[in-house]
XYZ file of C-alpha atoms in Angstrom:
702
model
C 35.565 -2.739 -9.104
C 36.469 -4.387 -12.413
C 35.096 -7.776 -13.364
C 36.901 -10.811 -14.668
C 36.056 -11.771 -18.238
C 34.029 -14.718 -17.007
C 32.033 -12.465 -14.679
C 31.227 -9.693 -17.148
C 27.600 -9.809 -18.286
C 26.531 -9.065 -21.837
C 25.404 -5.528 -21.041
C 24.136 -4.720 -24.544
C 22.066 -7.891 -24.672
C 20.567 -7.249 -21.226
C 19.743 -3.642 -22.053
C 18.236 -4.565 -25.412
C 15.891 -7.077 -23.798
C 14.982 -4.701 -20.978
C 14.501 -1.878 -23.474
C 11.946 -3.856 -25.460
C 9.883 -4.556 -22.333
C 10.147 -0.995 -21.084
C 9.377 0.553 -24.455
C 6.150 -1.365 -24.994
C 5.021 -0.897 -21.394
C 5.776 2.829 -21.364
C 4.071 3.359 -24.737
C 0.857 1.964 -23.282
C 1.196 4.417 -20.391
C 2.199 7.393 -22.542
C 3.562 7.360 -26.162
C 6.085 10.054 -25.270
C 7.637 7.875 -22.557
C 7.876 5.007 -25.035
C 9.681 7.300 -27.487
C 12.147 8.388 -24.771
C 12.833 4.756 -23.877
C 13.447 3.917 -27.547
C 16.005 6.717 -27.846
C 17.862 5.496 -24.763
C 17.962 1.974 -26.163
C 19.314 3.337 -29.460
C 22.128 5.136 -27.634
C 23.013 1.875 -25.872
C 23.245 0.154 -29.264
C 25.332 2.994 -30.730
C 27.714 2.707 -27.781
C 27.994 -1.027 -28.351
C 29.098 -0.549 -31.980
C 31.243 2.578 -31.360
C 34.438 2.752 -33.419
C 35.774 6.106 -32.182
C 35.537 8.091 -28.924
C 34.432 5.005 -26.997
C 35.073 6.639 -23.626
C 32.814 9.562 -24.504
C 30.106 7.123 -25.639
C 30.383 5.183 -22.374
C 30.230 8.434 -20.428
C 27.015 9.379 -22.236
C 25.533 5.966 -21.479
C 26.423 6.504 -17.823
C 24.424 9.740 -17.881
C 21.400 7.965 -19.324
C 21.274 5.528 -16.416
C 19.339 8.119 -14.400
C 16.527 8.376 -16.973
C 16.537 4.625 -17.561
C 16.048 3.955 -13.844
C 13.496 6.761 -13.466
C 11.380 5.361 -16.320
C 11.322 1.955 -14.653
C 10.263 3.669 -11.453
C 7.409 5.391 -13.320
C 6.201 2.020 -14.548
C 6.151 0.589 -11.063
C 4.339 3.658 -9.666
C 2.196 4.287 -12.744
C -1.066 4.766 -10.835
C 0.442 7.658 -8.863
C 1.640 9.446 -12.000
C -1.505 9.400 -14.160
C -2.607 12.827 -12.926
C 0.866 14.234 -13.426
C 0.841 13.229 -17.095
C -2.193 15.491 -17.616
C -0.189 18.501 -16.444
C 1.038 20.456 -19.500
C 4.115 21.764 -17.678
C 5.188 18.202 -16.901
C 4.505 17.213 -20.521
C 6.627 20.134 -21.708
C 9.485 18.934 -19.516
C 9.183 15.416 -20.953
C 9.124 16.764 -24.527
C 12.186 18.883 -23.785
C 13.922 15.794 -22.420
C 13.039 13.841 -25.579
C 14.414 16.652 -27.763
C 17.667 16.731 -25.799
C 17.967 12.942 -25.961
C 17.467 13.128 -29.734
C 20.384 15.555 -29.903
C 22.467 13.303 -27.648
C 21.699 10.325 -29.888
C 22.756 12.274 -33.002
C 25.920 13.494 -31.269
C 26.792 9.954 -30.119
C 26.331 8.650 -33.675
C 28.569 11.405 -35.015
C 31.468 11.036 -32.589
C 31.550 7.227 -32.843
C 31.491 6.921 -36.667
C 34.017 8.436 -39.066
C 31.525 10.040 -41.488
C 29.804 11.941 -38.685
C 33.103 12.749 -37.028
C 34.376 14.514 -40.151
C 31.312 16.775 -40.200
C 31.306 17.427 -36.454
C 34.937 18.456 -36.254
C 34.445 20.896 -39.106
C 31.375 22.407 -37.429
C 32.532 22.806 -33.825
C 34.647 21.143 -31.182
C 33.452 17.913 -29.634
C 34.101 19.185 -26.113
C 31.937 22.300 -26.558
C 29.017 20.317 -28.013
C 29.257 17.633 -25.354
C 29.234 20.081 -22.453
C 26.315 22.061 -23.882
C 24.277 18.875 -24.332
C 25.040 17.680 -20.829
C 23.995 21.040 -19.380
C 20.671 20.811 -21.234
C 20.281 17.222 -20.083
C 20.957 18.012 -16.410
C 18.477 20.892 -16.558
C 15.785 18.525 -17.876
C 16.455 15.949 -15.171
C 16.338 18.623 -12.508
C 12.918 19.875 -13.654
C 11.621 16.275 -13.756
C 13.239 15.390 -10.426
C 15.131 12.508 -12.041
C 18.422 13.471 -10.388
C 18.259 11.059 -7.456
C 19.899 8.259 -9.402
C 23.276 9.666 -10.344
C 26.034 11.601 -8.576
C 26.726 14.427 -11.009
C 30.021 15.580 -9.456
C 31.596 12.136 -9.762
C 30.136 11.718 -13.244
C 31.620 15.051 -14.336
C 35.062 13.964 -13.142
C 34.766 10.787 -15.221
C 33.460 12.783 -18.196
C 36.340 15.273 -18.123
C 38.902 12.472 -18.121
C 37.090 10.720 -20.970
C 36.777 13.916 -23.004
C 40.447 14.803 -22.671
C 41.634 11.320 -23.584
C 39.277 10.748 -26.527
C 39.500 14.242 -28.018
C 43.306 14.210 -28.112
C 43.285 10.858 -29.890
C 40.441 11.812 -32.244
C 41.975 15.122 -33.348
C 45.294 13.506 -34.087
C 43.621 10.654 -35.961
C 41.420 12.992 -38.040
C 44.409 15.128 -39.031
C 46.350 12.040 -40.111
C 43.386 10.454 -41.923
C 42.525 13.737 -43.682
C 46.075 13.909 -45.065
C 45.747 10.330 -46.303
C 42.297 10.666 -47.860
C 41.198 14.161 -48.835
C 37.889 13.275 -50.516
C 34.647 13.306 -48.537
C 33.260 9.826 -47.970
C 29.546 10.682 -47.682
C 28.835 10.412 -51.415
C 30.562 7.013 -51.637
C 28.676 5.850 -48.531
C 25.308 6.771 -50.062
C 26.192 5.122 -53.399
C 27.184 1.888 -51.665
C 24.015 1.977 -49.565
C 21.898 2.210 -52.734
C 23.720 -0.776 -54.262
C 23.145 -2.783 -51.095
C 19.457 -1.863 -51.066
C 19.149 -3.263 -54.589
C 20.807 -6.556 -53.770
C 18.765 -6.985 -50.576
C 15.460 -6.206 -52.287
C 13.382 -8.821 -54.064
C 13.009 -6.601 -57.126
C 14.452 -7.461 -60.521
C 16.297 -4.142 -60.774
C 19.599 -4.731 -62.509
C 22.880 -3.334 -61.208
C 24.638 -1.611 -64.066
C 28.394 -2.012 -64.375
C 30.642 -0.141 -66.737
C 31.313 -2.057 -69.968
C 34.721 -1.391 -71.562
C 35.186 -1.861 -75.301
C 37.758 -4.559 -76.129
C 39.554 -2.256 -78.586
C 40.784 -0.182 -75.643
C 43.149 -3.009 -74.590
C 46.552 -4.070 -75.933
C 48.945 -6.911 -75.169
C 51.945 -5.976 -72.965
C 54.775 -4.821 -75.269
C 57.336 -6.953 -73.435
C 56.024 -10.352 -72.428
C 56.838 -11.916 -69.059
C 56.105 -15.193 -67.310
C 54.350 -13.087 -64.668
C 51.771 -11.837 -67.191
C 49.564 -14.884 -66.549
C 48.642 -16.142 -63.100
C 46.369 -18.699 -61.526
C 45.535 -22.273 -62.396
C 41.783 -22.914 -62.420
C 40.933 -19.311 -63.427
C 43.959 -17.812 -65.217
C 44.357 -14.050 -64.826
C 46.185 -12.261 -67.651
C 47.766 -8.841 -67.952
C 46.685 -6.254 -70.535
C 47.411 -2.572 -71.206
C 44.319 -0.337 -70.939
C 44.158 2.936 -72.878
C 47.831 2.540 -73.886
C 48.971 3.409 -70.365
C 47.377 1.443 -67.503
C 48.449 -2.067 -66.493
C 45.328 -4.100 -65.708
C 44.506 -7.650 -64.643
C 41.752 -9.407 -66.613
C 39.999 -12.135 -64.668
C 37.546 -14.408 -66.537
C 34.042 -14.702 -65.058
C 32.603 -18.188 -64.689
C 29.082 -18.894 -65.924
C 26.708 -18.345 -62.997
C 22.990 -18.149 -62.277
C 21.025 -14.903 -62.628
C 20.772 -14.584 -58.834
C 24.513 -15.087 -58.354
C 25.186 -12.651 -61.189
C 23.177 -9.953 -59.395
C 25.168 -10.562 -56.187
C 28.494 -10.516 -58.091
C 27.556 -7.308 -59.916
C 26.626 -5.676 -56.615
C 29.972 -6.591 -55.064
C 31.845 -5.335 -58.116
C 29.787 -2.138 -58.095
C 30.746 -1.621 -54.446
C 34.415 -2.252 -55.196
C 34.216 0.308 -58.000
C 32.827 2.894 -55.602
C 35.825 2.264 -53.321
C 38.329 3.290 -55.993
C 39.006 6.637 -54.290
C 41.045 4.783 -51.682
C 44.727 4.187 -52.554
C 44.747 0.947 -50.541
C 41.791 -0.739 -52.278
C 42.436 -2.662 -55.505
C 40.705 -0.701 -58.263
C 37.934 -2.270 -60.374
C 37.568 -0.632 -63.805
C 34.624 -2.529 -65.260
C 33.689 -5.548 -67.406
C 34.849 -6.429 -70.897
C 35.142 -9.332 -73.347
C 38.681 -10.498 -74.111
C 40.043 -13.771 -75.505
C 36.418 -14.934 -75.960
C 35.824 -14.561 -72.201
C 33.748 -12.145 -70.147
C 36.313 -10.617 -67.794
C 36.571 -8.351 -64.786
C 39.142 -5.603 -65.375
C 41.121 -4.878 -62.200
C 44.187 -2.919 -61.227
C 47.369 -4.905 -61.905
C 49.429 -5.730 -58.816
C 52.877 -6.618 -60.091
C 54.044 -8.679 -57.095
C 50.893 -10.747 -56.541
C 49.305 -11.296 -53.152
C 51.069 -10.916 -49.805
C 50.865 -14.631 -48.993
C 52.614 -15.498 -52.254
C 55.335 -12.983 -51.448
C 56.153 -14.271 -47.954
C 56.150 -17.841 -49.304
C 58.611 -16.849 -52.039
C 62.319 -16.069 -51.805
C 61.687 -12.329 -51.503
C 62.923 -10.810 -48.251
C 60.367 -8.915 -46.170
C 62.191 -6.666 -43.717
C 60.557 -5.492 -40.480
C 60.360 -1.837 -41.632
C 58.633 -3.032 -44.829
C 56.197 -5.114 -42.788
C 55.413 -2.042 -40.682
C 54.739 -0.071 -43.880
C 52.512 -2.836 -45.258
C 50.311 -3.284 -42.171
C 49.769 0.475 -41.945
C 48.628 0.511 -45.577
C 46.205 -2.339 -44.880
C 44.929 -0.512 -41.784
C 44.322 2.603 -43.902
C 42.271 0.506 -46.326
C 40.191 -1.004 -43.506
C 39.670 2.447 -41.954
C 38.442 3.802 -45.283
C 36.048 0.856 -45.652
C 34.750 1.640 -42.164
C 34.180 5.288 -43.150
C 31.869 4.281 -46.017
C 29.964 1.627 -44.068
C 31.649 -1.571 -45.273
C 33.339 -4.472 -43.481
C 35.690 -6.644 -45.524
C 34.912 -9.832 -43.545
C 37.960 -11.725 -44.853
C 41.127 -9.894 -43.775
C 44.201 -12.056 -44.442
C 47.449 -11.828 -46.438
C 46.026 -13.738 -49.412
C 43.506 -10.913 -49.926
C 46.152 -8.188 -50.011
C 47.731 -7.474 -53.400
C 51.142 -5.784 -53.644
C 52.199 -3.298 -56.307
C 55.701 -2.922 -57.721
C 56.190 -0.060 -55.247
C 55.250 -2.262 -52.267
C 51.865 -0.587 -51.733
C 49.280 -3.004 -50.262
C 45.820 -3.132 -51.885
C 42.844 -4.880 -50.270
C 40.964 -7.135 -52.668
C 38.483 -10.033 -52.753
C 35.253 -8.486 -51.471
C 33.390 -11.781 -51.763
C 32.268 -11.631 -48.136
C 32.096 -7.836 -47.757
C 28.988 -6.724 -45.880
C 27.178 -3.676 -44.562
C 28.013 -2.790 -40.959
C 24.594 -3.884 -39.736
C 24.690 -7.305 -41.412
C 25.490 -10.497 -39.550
C 27.997 -12.920 -41.039
C 26.419 -14.631 -44.015
C 25.779 -18.266 -44.788
C 28.213 -18.279 -47.726
C 31.090 -17.948 -45.234
C 29.708 -21.023 -43.517
C 30.186 -22.951 -46.753
C 33.831 -21.859 -46.942
C 34.640 -21.846 -43.250
C 38.009 -23.536 -43.866
C 39.121 -20.452 -45.810
C 38.523 -18.006 -42.976
C 38.660 -19.959 -39.713
C 42.355 -19.167 -39.089
C 41.573 -15.430 -38.855
C 38.043 -15.546 -37.405
C 37.122 -13.807 -34.130
C 36.008 -16.132 -31.268
C 32.495 -14.624 -31.155
C 32.009 -15.619 -34.812
C 33.268 -19.186 -34.457
C 30.782 -21.876 -35.645
C 30.469 -23.119 -32.064
C 29.101 -19.700 -31.046
C 26.807 -19.470 -34.061
C 25.334 -22.909 -33.289
C 24.236 -21.586 -29.898
C 21.984 -19.097 -31.710
C 23.809 -16.250 -29.993
C 23.110 -12.928 -31.688
C 26.658 -11.758 -32.408
C 26.689 -9.462 -35.455
C 29.920 -8.930 -37.360
C 31.379 -5.672 -36.042
C 34.533 -3.618 -36.412
C 35.833 -5.510 -33.382
C 35.667 -8.745 -35.434
C 37.553 -7.014 -38.269
C 40.207 -5.795 -35.826
C 40.648 -9.348 -34.487
C 41.228 -10.626 -38.038
C 43.642 -7.764 -38.661
C 45.607 -8.820 -35.569
C 45.811 -12.350 -36.972
C 47.002 -10.905 -40.308
C 49.740 -8.988 -38.471
C 50.840 -12.230 -36.818
C 50.699 -14.024 -40.190
C 52.872 -11.386 -41.884
C 55.321 -11.205 -38.979
C 55.670 -15.003 -38.782
C 55.318 -15.533 -42.540
C 52.944 -18.441 -42.155
C 49.217 -19.113 -41.767
C 48.002 -19.059 -38.123
C 47.302 -22.510 -36.603
C 48.659 -24.009 -39.829
C 48.933 -27.562 -38.512
C 45.566 -27.622 -36.702
C 42.319 -29.065 -38.037
C 39.049 -27.113 -38.067
C 37.668 -28.347 -34.730
C 41.049 -27.929 -33.085
C 41.217 -24.263 -34.123
C 37.663 -23.642 -32.872
C 38.447 -25.183 -29.455
C 41.814 -23.435 -29.209
C 40.477 -19.938 -29.948
C 37.261 -20.415 -27.959
C 39.383 -21.398 -24.935
C 41.132 -17.980 -25.123
C 44.323 -19.470 -26.555
C 46.284 -17.874 -29.397
C 49.432 -18.335 -31.468
C 52.862 -17.949 -29.838
C 55.462 -15.287 -30.647
C 58.442 -17.672 -30.695
C 59.031 -17.210 -34.398
C 59.395 -13.425 -33.994
C 62.911 -13.926 -32.623
C 63.998 -16.183 -35.479
C 67.377 -15.003 -36.720
C 66.245 -15.313 -40.327
C 63.512 -12.736 -39.695
C 65.420 -10.464 -37.354
C 68.953 -9.312 -38.159
C 68.973 -8.223 -34.511
C 69.268 -4.481 -34.682
C 67.516 -1.981 -32.423
C 65.010 -0.716 -35.021
C 63.815 -4.235 -35.799
C 63.479 -4.984 -32.086
C 61.310 -1.877 -31.587
C 59.077 -2.865 -34.499
C 58.807 -6.433 -33.220
C 57.798 -5.215 -29.754
C 55.128 -2.921 -31.211
C 53.818 -5.738 -33.430
C 53.488 -7.955 -30.360
C 51.659 -5.250 -28.405
C 49.223 -4.438 -31.237
C 48.556 -8.095 -32.057
C 47.780 -8.861 -28.412
C 45.575 -5.760 -28.234
C 43.699 -6.785 -31.383
C 43.029 -10.430 -30.560
C 41.715 -10.026 -26.996
C 38.916 -12.463 -26.287
C 36.342 -9.897 -25.104
C 35.481 -7.683 -28.109
C 35.066 -4.521 -26.013
C 38.645 -4.852 -24.764
C 40.217 -4.860 -28.245
C 42.096 -1.802 -29.422
C 39.968 0.790 -31.230
C 40.438 1.532 -34.925
C 41.662 5.131 -34.340
C 44.257 4.079 -31.732
C 45.391 1.232 -34.013
C 45.655 3.612 -36.972
C 47.713 6.169 -35.044
C 50.133 3.652 -33.577
C 50.703 2.039 -36.972
C 51.151 5.485 -38.526
C 53.944 6.168 -36.065
C 55.313 2.649 -36.424
C 55.535 2.989 -40.183
C 57.865 5.945 -39.547
C 59.807 3.805 -37.069
C 58.969 6.052 -34.088
C 58.840 4.731 -30.543
C 55.411 4.604 -28.887
C 54.074 5.834 -25.586
C 52.052 3.440 -23.397
C 48.483 2.864 -24.526
C 45.503 4.192 -22.644
C 43.913 1.896 -20.099
C 40.308 1.153 -21.126
C 37.588 2.273 -18.741
C 35.512 -0.525 -17.213
C 31.949 -0.736 -18.452
C 29.210 0.034 -16.002
C 26.480 -2.544 -15.585
C 22.823 -1.596 -15.596
C 20.904 -3.613 -13.001
C 17.530 -4.740 -14.259
C 14.381 -4.125 -12.274
C 11.202 -6.170 -12.168
C 8.806 -4.661 -14.699
C 5.067 -5.105 -14.109
C 2.812 -6.410 -16.872
C 1.518 -3.920 -19.431
C -1.379 -1.873 -18.173
C -4.443 -1.395 -20.333
C -4.824 2.036 -18.791
C -4.430 4.829 -21.335
C -6.093 8.021 -20.173
C -7.508 10.474 -22.669
C -5.658 13.616 -21.715
C -4.927 16.982 -23.258
C -1.364 16.383 -24.375
C 1.460 17.787 -26.454
C 1.943 15.594 -29.519
C 5.361 14.170 -30.402
C 7.102 15.328 -33.590
C 6.487 11.903 -35.129
C 2.749 12.239 -34.484
C 2.803 15.723 -36.022
C 4.501 14.487 -39.198
C 1.905 11.715 -39.549
C -0.847 14.316 -39.275
C 0.882 16.475 -41.880
C 1.022 13.583 -44.350
C -2.575 12.493 -43.818
C -5.382 13.845 -46.010
C -8.035 14.286 -43.358
C -9.448 17.828 -42.985
C -8.230 19.639 -39.913
C -5.077 17.572 -39.460
C -2.847 20.349 -40.812
C -3.968 22.605 -37.941
C -3.149 19.873 -35.420
C 0.239 19.323 -37.043
C 0.978 23.068 -36.950
C 0.116 23.171 -33.241
C 2.397 20.179 -32.632
C 5.309 21.820 -34.499
C 4.787 25.130 -32.702
C 4.724 23.438 -29.287
C 7.844 21.393 -29.949
C 9.695 24.295 -31.551
C 9.252 26.207 -28.288
C 10.904 23.220 -26.619
C 13.916 23.601 -28.971
C 13.420 20.504 -31.109
C 15.495 21.067 -34.322
C 13.104 18.917 -36.368
C 10.066 20.846 -35.089
C 11.845 24.133 -35.797
C 12.310 23.003 -39.403
C 8.650 21.991 -39.746
C 7.475 25.278 -38.277
C 9.595 27.052 -40.882
C 8.147 24.835 -43.619
C 4.588 25.724 -42.600
C 5.421 29.431 -42.457
C 7.159 29.340 -45.845
C 4.169 27.697 -47.546
C 1.465 29.385 -45.500
C 0.093 25.986 -44.407
C -0.659 27.244 -40.898
C -3.563 29.377 -42.137
C -5.898 26.564 -43.277
C -5.900 27.677 -46.860
C -6.532 31.364 -46.095
C -4.788 33.700 -48.553
C -1.907 35.738 -47.152
C -1.167 39.331 -48.042
C 2.118 40.020 -49.798
C 3.408 41.762 -46.681
C 2.423 38.778 -44.496
C 4.073 36.358 -46.919
C 7.351 38.285 -46.804
C 7.223 38.363 -43.009
C 6.452 34.621 -42.791
C 9.201 33.679 -45.244
C 11.736 35.847 -43.463
C 10.937 34.059 -40.180
C 10.947 30.703 -41.986
C 14.430 31.389 -43.361
C 15.722 32.016 -39.832
C 14.100 28.788 -38.624
C 15.555 26.820 -41.565
C 19.010 28.171 -40.719
C 18.651 27.249 -37.056
C 17.523 23.684 -37.801
C 20.085 23.336 -40.623
C 22.943 24.129 -38.245
C 21.620 21.359 -35.976
C 22.041 18.893 -38.879
C 18.450 18.546 -40.175
C 18.927 17.643 -43.862
C 15.553 18.966 -45.079
C 16.236 22.267 -43.323
C 19.648 22.489 -44.991
C 17.991 22.069 -48.391
C 15.216 24.593 -47.742
C 17.593 27.139 -46.230
C 19.778 26.952 -49.349
C 16.805 27.604 -51.628
C 15.274 30.236 -49.345
C 18.316 32.472 -49.796
C 17.908 35.393 -52.213
C 19.663 34.685 -55.526
C 22.579 37.073 -55.171
C 26.313 36.708 -55.718
C 27.017 37.239 -52.019
C 24.779 34.255 -51.136
C 26.263 31.879 -53.737
C 28.842 30.204 -51.487
C 26.368 29.842 -48.628
C 23.803 28.347 -51.026
C 26.294 25.747 -52.265
C 27.534 25.018 -48.738
C 24.093 24.198 -47.341
C 22.998 22.383 -50.500
C 26.119 20.189 -50.220
C 25.408 19.501 -46.546
C 21.853 18.415 -47.397
C 23.152 16.124 -50.156
C 25.753 14.611 -47.822
C 22.928 13.845 -45.401
C 20.951 12.022 -48.101
C 18.276 14.585 -49.076
C 17.073 13.424 -52.522
C 16.092 16.916 -53.735
C 19.525 18.240 -52.752
C 21.259 15.357 -54.545
C 19.273 16.148 -57.692
C 19.952 19.895 -57.457
C 23.664 19.418 -56.823
C 23.842 16.939 -59.707
C 22.214 19.519 -61.980
C 24.677 22.181 -60.765
C 27.753 20.048 -61.543
C 26.385 18.559 -64.762
C 25.737 21.971 -66.324
C 28.251 24.124 -64.438
C 25.598 26.292 -62.765
C 26.138 28.770 -59.900
C 29.675 29.422 -61.220
C 30.698 25.876 -60.264
C 33.318 24.212 -62.462
C 31.477 21.770 -64.717
C 32.071 18.160 -63.587
C 29.941 15.646 -65.488
C 31.158 12.647 -63.528
C 30.252 14.154 -60.179
C 26.985 15.487 -61.591
C 25.924 12.056 -62.830
C 26.843 10.439 -59.524
C 24.602 12.865 -57.634
C 21.761 12.451 -60.149
C 22.020 8.661 -60.014
C 21.822 8.718 -56.220
C 18.793 11.014 -56.344
C 17.112 8.690 -58.856
C 17.818 5.669 -56.674
C 16.118 7.494 -53.810
C 13.013 7.918 -55.979
C 13.457 11.499 -57.205
C 11.266 11.748 -60.328
C 13.091 14.618 -62.054
C 16.444 12.899 -61.543
C 15.083 9.792 -63.291
C 13.756 11.899 -66.160
C 17.058 13.777 -66.514
C 19.059 10.554 -66.680
C 16.707 9.142 -69.320
C 16.923 12.233 -71.523
C 20.723 12.406 -71.464
C 22.014 11.539 -74.908
C 23.842 8.183 -75.019
C 26.616 9.661 -77.118
C 27.211 12.299 -74.478
C 27.332 9.610 -71.818
C 29.884 7.577 -73.785
C 32.257 10.539 -73.911
C 32.542 10.548 -70.139
C 35.248 8.454 -68.515
C 33.686 7.106 -65.335
C 36.961 6.059 -63.706
C 36.889 7.506 -60.192
C-alpha cells in the first residue's frame, strides 16, 4: 500500500536516530554487533543519497531489514544470548556477516555514485555481483537463524524487477556519458577533495593558483562593443597566447579569509576544465592595473541575457541547451560537487550555442549543508530553491542537507525559466514565494503555448510535452519522488536529438522500518574468548606494545578465513614482511614461499577493491616486460582509490616516462601534488627539488 505525501514518514531520519541508539547499545553488549549495526546505518544513508540505481539500493535496504530487526531482538533478549556470544562458531558467523555487509556497503556506494559505477562496470556486471552478494548474505542469515523476518521468495521477485530496470538504464547512461566525457574523473575528484580539505581546515596553508604573465595577452584585433561587459565590475575581452579568446574579470579587494575561500573556488573551477560544459578558468593575472581572473570567453553572454534580448530561441535549441547544462551537472556530480545555484544567469553561451556552467560562488561538497552565505543572498536563489531548503524549513532546525535532489529541483526550475523566457515567480515577493512553494504549488505552463514561442509544428509540440513532463518530474515536492539524474540525462539526450520518448518508469514505494522499544544500555560486558574485528587488529598493528603484532596476526588470519578482503590484504602484508614470526629470521626458501602466498593474497584483495592491496600487488610483481601492463593497471587502480604511495609512484612514472609510459609532466605533477597533499614525504621532497625553470616550461592548462 502506497502512502500519501502527508503520511510518508522521514524514513532516513527515523533510521538514523534508531541506528545511533542500537549502535551504542549493541557495542556495550558486543563490539562486533555494534560494528554490524553501524554498517547497516551507513547503507541506509547511502540509499538516501543515491543518484543512480535507486531501485537496487532500495532492494538492498529491504534485505537488511532482517538483520536490523534481529539485532533489536538480540538487545531485548540480551541475557539469553550472553552464552552464545562465547561460542566461537557463532562469532565466526557474525564476523562472516560483517564481512559480507562490508562488501554490500561498498557495492551500494559504487552502484549509486558515478565514480564507483565507472569502475564497477569495467570490472564485472552489476547483476552478477549483486546476486553473488545476496547469496553470501542469505547464507549468513541462515547460519545465524535471522531468516524469520523476511520472505526471500517475494524479495527475490522484487529484486529481479529492480535489477532489470536499473541495469538497463545504467548501461545506457554509462555508454552515453562515456562518449561525452572520456577522461576518468577519479583524479579530478581527489584534487577537488584536497582543495576542500584546505579551505575547511584552520591551517594557514595557501591555495596556489596559476599566475599568467601579462605579456601573454593582446587586445582583440577588431574591437567590438561586446568586448566589455558589466557595470559595477566590467569584464573585458583579451586574446591569450595569440589564439584564445578570454574574459578578464577584475578582483575586488577582499580580506585574507575571503581570499582563501575565493582561491579555493577558483582552484576547484580550474580542476573542472576537463568538462566541455563548464566555463574554463585559466588562472590569475594583472591587466590594466587590476588583478584579474582569466576565464573562457563566452561570446553571447549568459542565457538570461539572451532570452531577454531580441535573439530567437527555438524549441530544438532549448532542448540542446538544457541537455548541455544537464551534462555539466552530471559531470559535477561525478567529481563530488554540487553547483548550488542552477539558473539561466549562471549559464554562459558560446558563439556555437554551447552552454557553459559558471559562477561557483555557492558550490559545495556533496556532504555539505547549504551555507550561510546563501542566506545572505537568498533573494538571488529563492526562485529556483527546492522546498526542503526554503528558509522556513531551515528555521525549524530540520536537518536537510543539500543533495542531488535539490540540484535536480533547481534544474527543473531552470528548464521552466528557459522555456517561458522569464524568471519563475517573477512578480512575487520573498515570503510569497516561500509560502507558494512550501504549499506544493508551482508555476503554470500557460506560456508554453504562446504563439510567439511555438510556431505550432509537430516537433515543437513534442519538445514542449517532454519539457513539461521533465519539469514536473524534477520539481516534485517529495525529494525521493523526483526524477533521477541518469533518467534525466538519458531523456534529455534523446530529446536533444528530437526523438520521441517512452513512458517513464514508475518509482517503487519505499518500505518503512517500524521502530522497536530499545532497552537502556546494559553495563554487562563479559570477558570472553573472541575473534577480534579487523579494526581492532589494525589498532593492534599500529600500537608499539610488545606482543600486539602476534594478536594482530591472529586477528587477520581469523578474518581472512572468513573471506574479509581487508583481512586478506593484511595477512598478505604480514607474510610479505615476515611480521607474523615475532622478529624471527626467515630462511630464503621460507621468504620466497611467504612472498608467493602474499602476492596471491594481494591479488585477491586487490580485485575486491582494497587500495593498499592494489598498490602492494603491483609492486610484488616480478619486474619483467610481461608484467608491465599489469603493474601499471593495478598501480593506477590504487591511485584512483586514493593510495598516497600509488599517487607518488604514478606521478614519478609519468614525470620521467618510466615503465615505457609516454612522458606526461602535467599528469605526473598532478599525481605528485595529490600525494604530497595526502602527506607523502617523498612527494613533497620531489616537488621541492623540481627546478623552477622546468616548472615554468609546463603549460598547466587542462
